[in-house]
PDB file of C-alpha atoms and ligand atoms in Angstrom:
ATOM      1  CA  MET A  54      76.590  69.849  62.938  1.00 73.00           C
ATOM      2  CA  ASN A  55      77.635  71.149  66.329  1.00 78.00           C
ATOM      3  CA  PRO A  56      76.038  74.631  67.091  1.00 81.00           C
ATOM      4  CA  ALA A  57      78.001  77.166  68.743  1.00 90.00           C
ATOM      5  CA  PRO A  58      77.618  80.864  69.546  1.00 94.00           C
ATOM      6  CA  ASN A  59      81.296  81.693  68.086  1.00 97.00           C
ATOM      7  CA  LEU A  60      84.147  80.040  66.488  1.00 98.00           C
ATOM      8  CA  ILE A  61      87.295  80.143  68.310  1.00 98.00           C
ATOM      9  CA  LEU A  62      90.754  79.695  66.854  1.00 98.00           C
ATOM     10  CA  ILE A  63      93.421  78.287  69.296  1.00 98.00           C
ATOM     11  CA  GLY A  64      96.858  77.111  68.542  1.00 98.00           C
ATOM     12  CA  PRO A  65     100.538  78.151  68.741  1.00 98.00           C
ATOM     13  CA  MET A  66     102.314  81.415  67.240  1.00 97.00           C
ATOM     14  CA  GLY A  67     102.833  81.417  63.923  1.00 96.00           C
ATOM     15  CA  ALA A  68     100.089  79.036  63.072  1.00 97.00           C
ATOM     16  CA  GLY A  69      98.173  81.637  61.170  1.00 96.00           C
ATOM     17  CA  LYS A  70      95.433  82.504  63.539  1.00 97.00           C
ATOM     18  CA  THR A  71      95.010  85.877  62.750  1.00 96.00           C
ATOM     19  CA  CYS A  72      95.470  85.936  58.971  1.00 96.00           C
ATOM     20  CA  ILE A  73      93.187  82.751  58.395  1.00 97.00           C
ATOM     21  CA  GLY A  74      90.671  83.957  61.291  1.00 97.00           C
ATOM     22  CA  ARG A  75      90.139  87.112  59.182  1.00 97.00           C
ATOM     23  CA  ARG A  76      89.600  85.606  56.003  1.00 97.00           C
ATOM     24  CA  VAL A  77      87.281  82.958  57.889  1.00 97.00           C
ATOM     25  CA  ALA A  78      85.097  85.702  59.742  1.00 97.00           C
ATOM     26  CA  GLU A  79      84.657  87.542  56.569  1.00 96.00           C
ATOM     27  CA  ARG A  80      83.402  84.019  54.859  1.00 95.00           C
ATOM     28  CA  PHE A  81      80.892  83.640  57.522  1.00 95.00           C
ATOM     29  CA  GLY A  82      79.902  86.980  58.389  1.00 95.00           C
ATOM     30  CA  LEU A  83      81.418  86.880  61.644  1.00 97.00           C
ATOM     31  CA  ALA A  84      83.016  89.978  63.710  1.00 97.00           C
ATOM     32  CA  PHE A  85      86.525  89.010  63.698  1.00 98.00           C
ATOM     33  CA  ILE A  86      88.156  89.660  67.199  1.00 98.00           C
ATOM     34  CA  ASP A  87      92.076  89.285  67.805  1.00 98.00           C
ATOM     35  CA  ALA A  88      92.535  88.733  71.543  1.00 98.00           C
ATOM     36  CA  ASP A  89      96.007  90.076  71.559  1.00 98.00           C
ATOM     37  CA  GLN A  90      94.663  93.219  70.109  1.00 98.00           C
ATOM     38  CA  ALA A  91      91.921  93.266  72.610  1.00 98.00           C
ATOM     39  CA  ILE A  92      94.026  93.174  75.217  1.00 98.00           C
ATOM     40  CA  VAL A  93      96.648  95.814  73.761  1.00 98.00           C
ATOM     41  CA  ASP A  94      93.260  98.030  73.247  1.00 98.00           C
ATOM     42  CA  ASP A  95      92.269  97.407  76.818  1.00 98.00           C
ATOM     43  CA  VAL A  96      95.522  97.952  78.598  1.00 98.00           C
ATOM     44  CA  GLY A  97      97.024 100.649  76.366  1.00 98.00           C
ATOM     45  CA  THR A  98     100.169  99.447  75.829  1.00 98.00           C
ATOM     46  CA  SER A  99     101.745  97.145  73.590  1.00 97.00           C
ATOM     47  CA  ILE A 100     102.299  93.431  74.037  1.00 98.00           C
ATOM     48  CA  PRO A 101     106.233  93.737  74.680  1.00 97.00           C
ATOM     49  CA  ALA A 102     105.282  96.577  77.109  1.00 97.00           C
ATOM     50  CA  ILE A 103     102.988  94.469  79.318  1.00 98.00           C
ATOM     51  CA  PHE A 104     105.352  91.771  79.656  1.00 98.00           C
ATOM     52  CA  GLU A 105     108.321  94.323  80.420  1.00 97.00           C
ATOM     53  CA  ASN A 106     106.484  96.398  82.911  1.00 97.00           C
ATOM     54  CA  LEU A 107     103.934  93.225  84.662  1.00 97.00           C
ATOM     55  CA  GLY A 108     105.911  90.186  83.523  1.00 98.00           C
ATOM     56  CA  GLU A 109     104.416  86.904  81.951  1.00 98.00           C
ATOM     57  CA  ALA A 110     101.724  86.570  85.043  1.00 98.00           C
ATOM     58  CA  GLY A 111     100.721  90.134  84.846  1.00 98.00           C
ATOM     59  CA  PHE A 112     100.029  89.273  80.878  1.00 98.00           C
ATOM     60  CA  ARG A 113      98.369  86.328  81.637  1.00 98.00           C
ATOM     61  CA  ALA A 114      95.943  88.025  84.036  1.00 98.00           C
ATOM     62  CA  HIS A 115      94.797  90.795  81.633  1.00 98.00           C
ATOM     63  CA  GLU A 116      94.618  87.731  78.616  1.00 98.00           C
ATOM     64  CA  LYS A 117      92.386  85.942  81.171  1.00 98.00           C
ATOM     65  CA  ARG A 118      90.147  88.823  82.112  1.00 98.00           C
ATOM     66  CA  VAL A 119      89.986  89.962  78.405  1.00 98.00           C
ATOM     67  CA  LEU A 120      89.164  86.739  76.943  1.00 98.00           C
ATOM     68  CA  ASN A 121      86.276  86.002  79.467  1.00 98.00           C
ATOM     69  CA  ASP A 122      84.765  89.715  78.120  1.00 98.00           C
ATOM     70  CA  LEU A 123      85.216  88.953  74.850  1.00 97.00           C
ATOM     71  CA  LEU A 124      83.687  85.391  75.473  1.00 97.00           C
ATOM     72  CA  GLN A 125      80.453  86.785  76.534  1.00 96.00           C
ATOM     73  CA  GLY A 126      79.490  87.653  73.106  1.00 96.00           C
ATOM     74  CA  ASN A 127      77.961  85.904  70.100  1.00 95.00           C
ATOM     75  CA  GLY A 128      78.622  85.872  66.508  1.00 96.00           C
ATOM     76  CA  GLN A 129      82.133  86.370  66.486  1.00 97.00           C
ATOM     77  CA  LEU A 130      85.337  84.737  65.226  1.00 98.00           C
ATOM     78  CA  VAL A 131      87.905  85.054  68.212  1.00 98.00           C
ATOM     79  CA  SER A 132      91.566  84.260  67.317  1.00 98.00           C
ATOM     80  CA  THR A 133      93.366  83.475  70.811  1.00 98.00           C
ATOM     81  CA  GLY A 134      96.683  84.464  71.733  1.00 98.00           C
ATOM     82  CA  GLY A 135      99.021  80.723  71.868  1.00 98.00           C
ATOM     83  CA  GLY A 136      99.307  80.489  75.929  1.00 98.00           C
ATOM     84  CA  SER A 137      95.660  81.205  76.446  1.00 98.00           C
ATOM     85  CA  VAL A 138      95.169  77.483  76.758  1.00 98.00           C
ATOM     86  CA  LEU A 139      97.506  77.188  79.459  1.00 98.00           C
ATOM     87  CA  ASP A 140      94.728  78.359  82.016  1.00 98.00           C
ATOM     88  CA  ALA A 141      91.964  76.002  82.868  1.00 98.00           C
ATOM     89  CA  ASP A 142      89.457  78.524  83.403  1.00 98.00           C
ATOM     90  CA  ASN A 143      90.084  80.024  79.961  1.00 98.00           C
ATOM     91  CA  ARG A 144      89.938  76.084  78.584  1.00 98.00           C
ATOM     92  CA  GLN A 145      86.368  75.868  80.142  1.00 98.00           C
ATOM     93  CA  ARG A 146      85.249  79.129  78.731  1.00 97.00           C
ATOM     94  CA  ILE A 147      86.490  78.521  75.393  1.00 98.00           C
ATOM     95  CA  ARG A 148      84.847  74.874  75.455  1.00 97.00           C
ATOM     96  CA  GLN A 149      81.498  76.582  76.430  1.00 96.00           C
ATOM     97  CA  ARG A 150      81.231  79.480  74.144  1.00 96.00           C
ATOM     98  CA  GLY A 151      82.667  78.720  70.751  1.00 96.00           C
ATOM     99  CA  PHE A 152      83.299  75.751  68.025  1.00 97.00           C
ATOM    100  CA  VAL A 153      86.916  75.290  68.454  1.00 98.00           C
ATOM    101  CA  VAL A 154      89.606  74.922  65.645  1.00 98.00           C
ATOM    102  CA  TYR A 155      93.166  73.999  66.475  1.00 98.00           C
ATOM    103  CA  LEU A 156      95.569  75.294  64.026  1.00 98.00           C
ATOM    104  CA  ARG A 157      98.551  73.351  64.284  1.00 98.00           C
ATOM    105  CA  VAL A 158     101.952  74.158  63.013  1.00 98.00           C
ATOM    106  CA  SER A 159     105.287  72.466  63.292  1.00 98.00           C
ATOM    107  CA  VAL A 160     108.413  73.933  65.450  1.00 98.00           C
ATOM    108  CA  GLN A 161     110.206  74.261  61.959  1.00 97.00           C
ATOM    109  CA  SER A 162     107.601  76.140  60.222  1.00 97.00           C
ATOM    110  CA  GLN A 163     107.091  78.403  63.567  1.00 97.00           C
ATOM    111  CA  LEU A 164     110.966  79.044  63.053  1.00 97.00           C
ATOM    112  CA  GLN A 165     110.735  80.191  59.593  1.00 96.00           C
ATOM    113  CA  ARG A 166     107.543  82.256  59.741  1.00 95.00           C
ATOM    114  CA  LEU A 167     108.457  83.964  62.913  1.00 96.00           C
ATOM    115  CA  GLN A 168     112.218  84.558  61.807  1.00 94.00           C
ATOM    116  CA  LYS A 169     111.877  88.370  62.151  1.00 93.00           C
ATOM    117  CA  ASP A 170     109.409  88.512  64.693  1.00 93.00           C
ATOM    118  CA  LYS A 171     109.972  91.070  67.514  1.00 92.00           C
ATOM    119  CA  THR A 172     106.511  91.360  68.727  1.00 94.00           C
ATOM    120  CA  ARG A 173     106.401  87.834  70.953  1.00 96.00           C
ATOM    121  CA  PRO A 174     108.192  88.678  74.213  1.00 96.00           C
ATOM    122  CA  LEU A 175     108.664  84.837  74.743  1.00 97.00           C
ATOM    123  CA  LEU A 176     110.895  84.544  71.561  1.00 96.00           C
ATOM    124  CA  GLN A 177     113.039  87.337  72.167  1.00 94.00           C
ATOM    125  CA  ARG A 178     115.888  84.750  73.066  1.00 94.00           C
ATOM    126  CA  PRO A 179     118.558  82.536  71.275  1.00 93.00           C
ATOM    127  CA  ASP A 180     117.600  79.353  71.948  1.00 96.00           C
ATOM    128  CA  ARG A 181     114.092  79.576  70.070  1.00 96.00           C
ATOM    129  CA  GLU A 182     113.974  76.303  68.571  1.00 97.00           C
ATOM    130  CA  GLN A 183     114.201  74.665  72.254  1.00 98.00           C
ATOM    131  CA  VAL A 184     111.570  77.299  73.572  1.00 98.00           C
ATOM    132  CA  LEU A 185     109.131  76.556  70.742  1.00 98.00           C
ATOM    133  CA  ALA A 186     109.702  72.872  71.030  1.00 98.00           C
ATOM    134  CA  ASP A 187     108.842  72.696  75.046  1.00 98.00           C
ATOM    135  CA  MET A 188     105.778  75.038  74.391  1.00 98.00           C
ATOM    136  CA  ALA A 189     104.799  72.239  71.830  1.00 98.00           C
ATOM    137  CA  ALA A 190     105.199  69.631  74.105  1.00 98.00           C
ATOM    138  CA  LEU A 191     103.005  71.280  77.088  1.00 98.00           C
ATOM    139  CA  ARG A 192     100.379  72.980  74.839  1.00 98.00           C
ATOM    140  CA  ASP A 193      99.600  70.597  71.876  1.00 98.00           C
ATOM    141  CA  PRO A 194      97.808  67.786  74.023  1.00 98.00           C
ATOM    142  CA  LEU A 195      95.718  70.877  75.620  1.00 98.00           C
ATOM    143  CA  TYR A 196      95.063  72.283  72.161  1.00 98.00           C
ATOM    144  CA  ARG A 197      94.227  68.861  71.056  1.00 98.00           C
ATOM    145  CA  ASP A 198      91.924  68.253  74.049  1.00 98.00           C
ATOM    146  CA  LEU A 199      89.919  71.035  73.248  1.00 98.00           C
ATOM    147  CA  ALA A 200      89.448  70.981  69.354  1.00 98.00           C
ATOM    148  CA  ASP A 201      86.707  70.393  67.630  1.00 97.00           C
ATOM    149  CA  LEU A 202      88.446  70.563  64.403  1.00 97.00           C
ATOM    150  CA  ILE A 203      92.154  70.608  63.712  1.00 97.00           C
ATOM    151  CA  ILE A 204      93.795  72.012  60.570  1.00 97.00           C
ATOM    152  CA  ASP A 205      97.474  71.223  59.612  1.00 96.00           C
ATOM    153  CA  THR A 206      98.810  74.649  58.489  1.00 96.00           C
ATOM    154  CA  ASP A 207     102.076  73.064  57.462  1.00 96.00           C
ATOM    155  CA  LEU A 208     100.896  71.979  54.422  1.00 86.00           C
ATOM    156  CA  TYR A 209      99.104  74.894  53.344  1.00 93.00           C
ATOM    157  CA  THR A 210      99.540  78.545  52.210  1.00 94.00           C
ATOM    158  CA  SER A 211      96.985  80.756  54.422  1.00 93.00           C
ATOM    159  CA  ALA A 212      94.678  80.858  51.369  1.00 95.00           C
ATOM    160  CA  GLU A 213      94.727  76.962  51.254  1.00 96.00           C
ATOM    161  CA  ALA A 214      94.315  76.399  54.785  1.00 96.00           C
ATOM    162  CA  THR A 215      91.218  79.126  54.768  1.00 96.00           C
ATOM    163  CA  ALA A 216      89.648  77.212  51.818  1.00 96.00           C
ATOM    164  CA  GLN A 217      90.053  73.952  53.901  1.00 95.00           C
ATOM    165  CA  LEU A 218      88.778  75.298  56.816  1.00 96.00           C
ATOM    166  CA  VAL A 219      85.720  76.841  55.104  1.00 96.00           C
ATOM    167  CA  VAL A 220      84.519  73.553  53.467  1.00 96.00           C
ATOM    168  CA  ARG A 221      85.096  71.531  56.904  1.00 96.00           C
ATOM    169  CA  LEU A 222      83.173  74.283  58.961  1.00 96.00           C
ATOM    170  CA  ALA A 223      80.239  74.181  56.349  1.00 93.00           C
ATOM    171  CA  SER A 224      79.505  70.881  57.205  1.00 93.00           C
ATOM    172  CA  GLN A 225      80.744  70.699  60.893  1.00 92.00           C
ATOM    173  CA  TRP A 226      79.524  74.053  62.640  1.00 92.00           C
ATOM    174  CA  GLN A 227      76.147  75.585  63.060  1.00 88.00           C
ATOM    175  CA  ILE A 228      75.993  79.373  64.411  1.00 87.00           C
ATOM    176  CA  SER A 229      73.334  78.967  67.597  1.00 85.00           C
ATOM    177  CA  GLU A 230      71.232  81.740  68.164  1.00 71.00           C
ATOM    178  CA  PRO A 231      71.864  83.572  71.244  1.00 65.00           C
ATOM    179  CA  THR A 232      69.101  82.824  73.691  1.00 56.00           C
ATOM    180  CA  ALA A 233      67.107  86.026  74.661  1.00 49.00           C
TER     181      ALA A 233
HETATM  182  C1  S3P B 555     101.750  83.973  73.480  1.00 75.43           C
HETATM  183  C2  S3P B 555     101.231  84.150  72.180  1.00 75.43           C
HETATM  184  C3  S3P B 555     100.872  85.567  71.608  1.00 75.43           C
HETATM  185  C4  S3P B 555     100.902  86.458  72.707  1.00 75.43           C
HETATM  186  C5  S3P B 555     101.944  86.521  73.890  1.00 75.43           C
HETATM  187  C6  S3P B 555     102.194  85.103  74.460  1.00 75.43           C
HETATM  188  C7  S3P B 555     102.243  82.735  73.710  1.00 75.43           C
HETATM  189  O1  S3P B 555     100.009  85.312  70.898  1.00 75.43           O
HETATM  190  O2  S3P B 555      99.886  86.315  73.244  1.00 75.43           O
HETATM  191  O3  S3P B 555     102.984  86.805  73.118  1.00 75.43           O
HETATM  192  O4  S3P B 555     102.333  82.545  74.877  1.00 75.43           O
HETATM  193  O5  S3P B 555     102.092  81.650  73.108  1.00 75.43           O
HETATM  194  P1  S3P B 555     100.112  84.550  69.199  1.00 75.43           P
HETATM  195  O6  S3P B 555      99.882  83.264  69.761  1.00 75.43           O
HETATM  196  O7  S3P B 555      98.920  85.436  68.627  1.00 75.43           O
HETATM  197  O8  S3P B 555     101.191  85.006  68.544  1.00 75.43           O
END
C-alpha cells in the first residue's frame, strides 16, 4: 500500500485521462479535476486562445501555476495535461502530492483517437505523426520515471481500462489523511 493524498493521471494526449479519470474518481469518491479545464476557468479563455495569445511558454506558465494550486488539495483525482511533466518543478510536485498513474498510448492509437481533434494547438499541423513520435520520445521516459502504476490503454476500451485501474489501485493505493 502506497499512501498519497491524491490520485494523479499523467500521459499523452489521447490516452483517455479525462474519460478514465472521471470514472475512477467516481468509483473512489474523489473530486475529479481536469487540469486543462482548471486553466481555462482560471484564465477565462480556451486552450487554443491561450496558445495563440501567449504562445506555448505562456500556456506552460499558467499550467505550472494552476497545477501547483490544485495540488495543494487532498482527496482529488487530477488529470494533468500531457506536457505538464516537461517542467521539473511540476514533476516534483506531482511526485510529492499523489499516487501517479501513467496512462500509456501508442502514436498509432493517438492518431486514430485524435483524428478530428481541433482543440490541441500542438497538433494543428500536417505532420502529426512525427510530432506525436517526437513528443513520445521526449516524454515517455519522464512519465515512466514518475509513475507508480502504468496502464497501457491501447489494449482496452475506456471502460476496460477503468476496471483494470480500479482493481490495481484497490491493492496498491491508499488515500492518506490530510495532516491538520
Ligand atoms: C498538451 C496536452 C493537452 C493540453 C495542451 C498541451 C501537450 O492536454 O495541455 O494542448 O503538450 O501534450 P491533454 O493531454 O489533456 O490533451
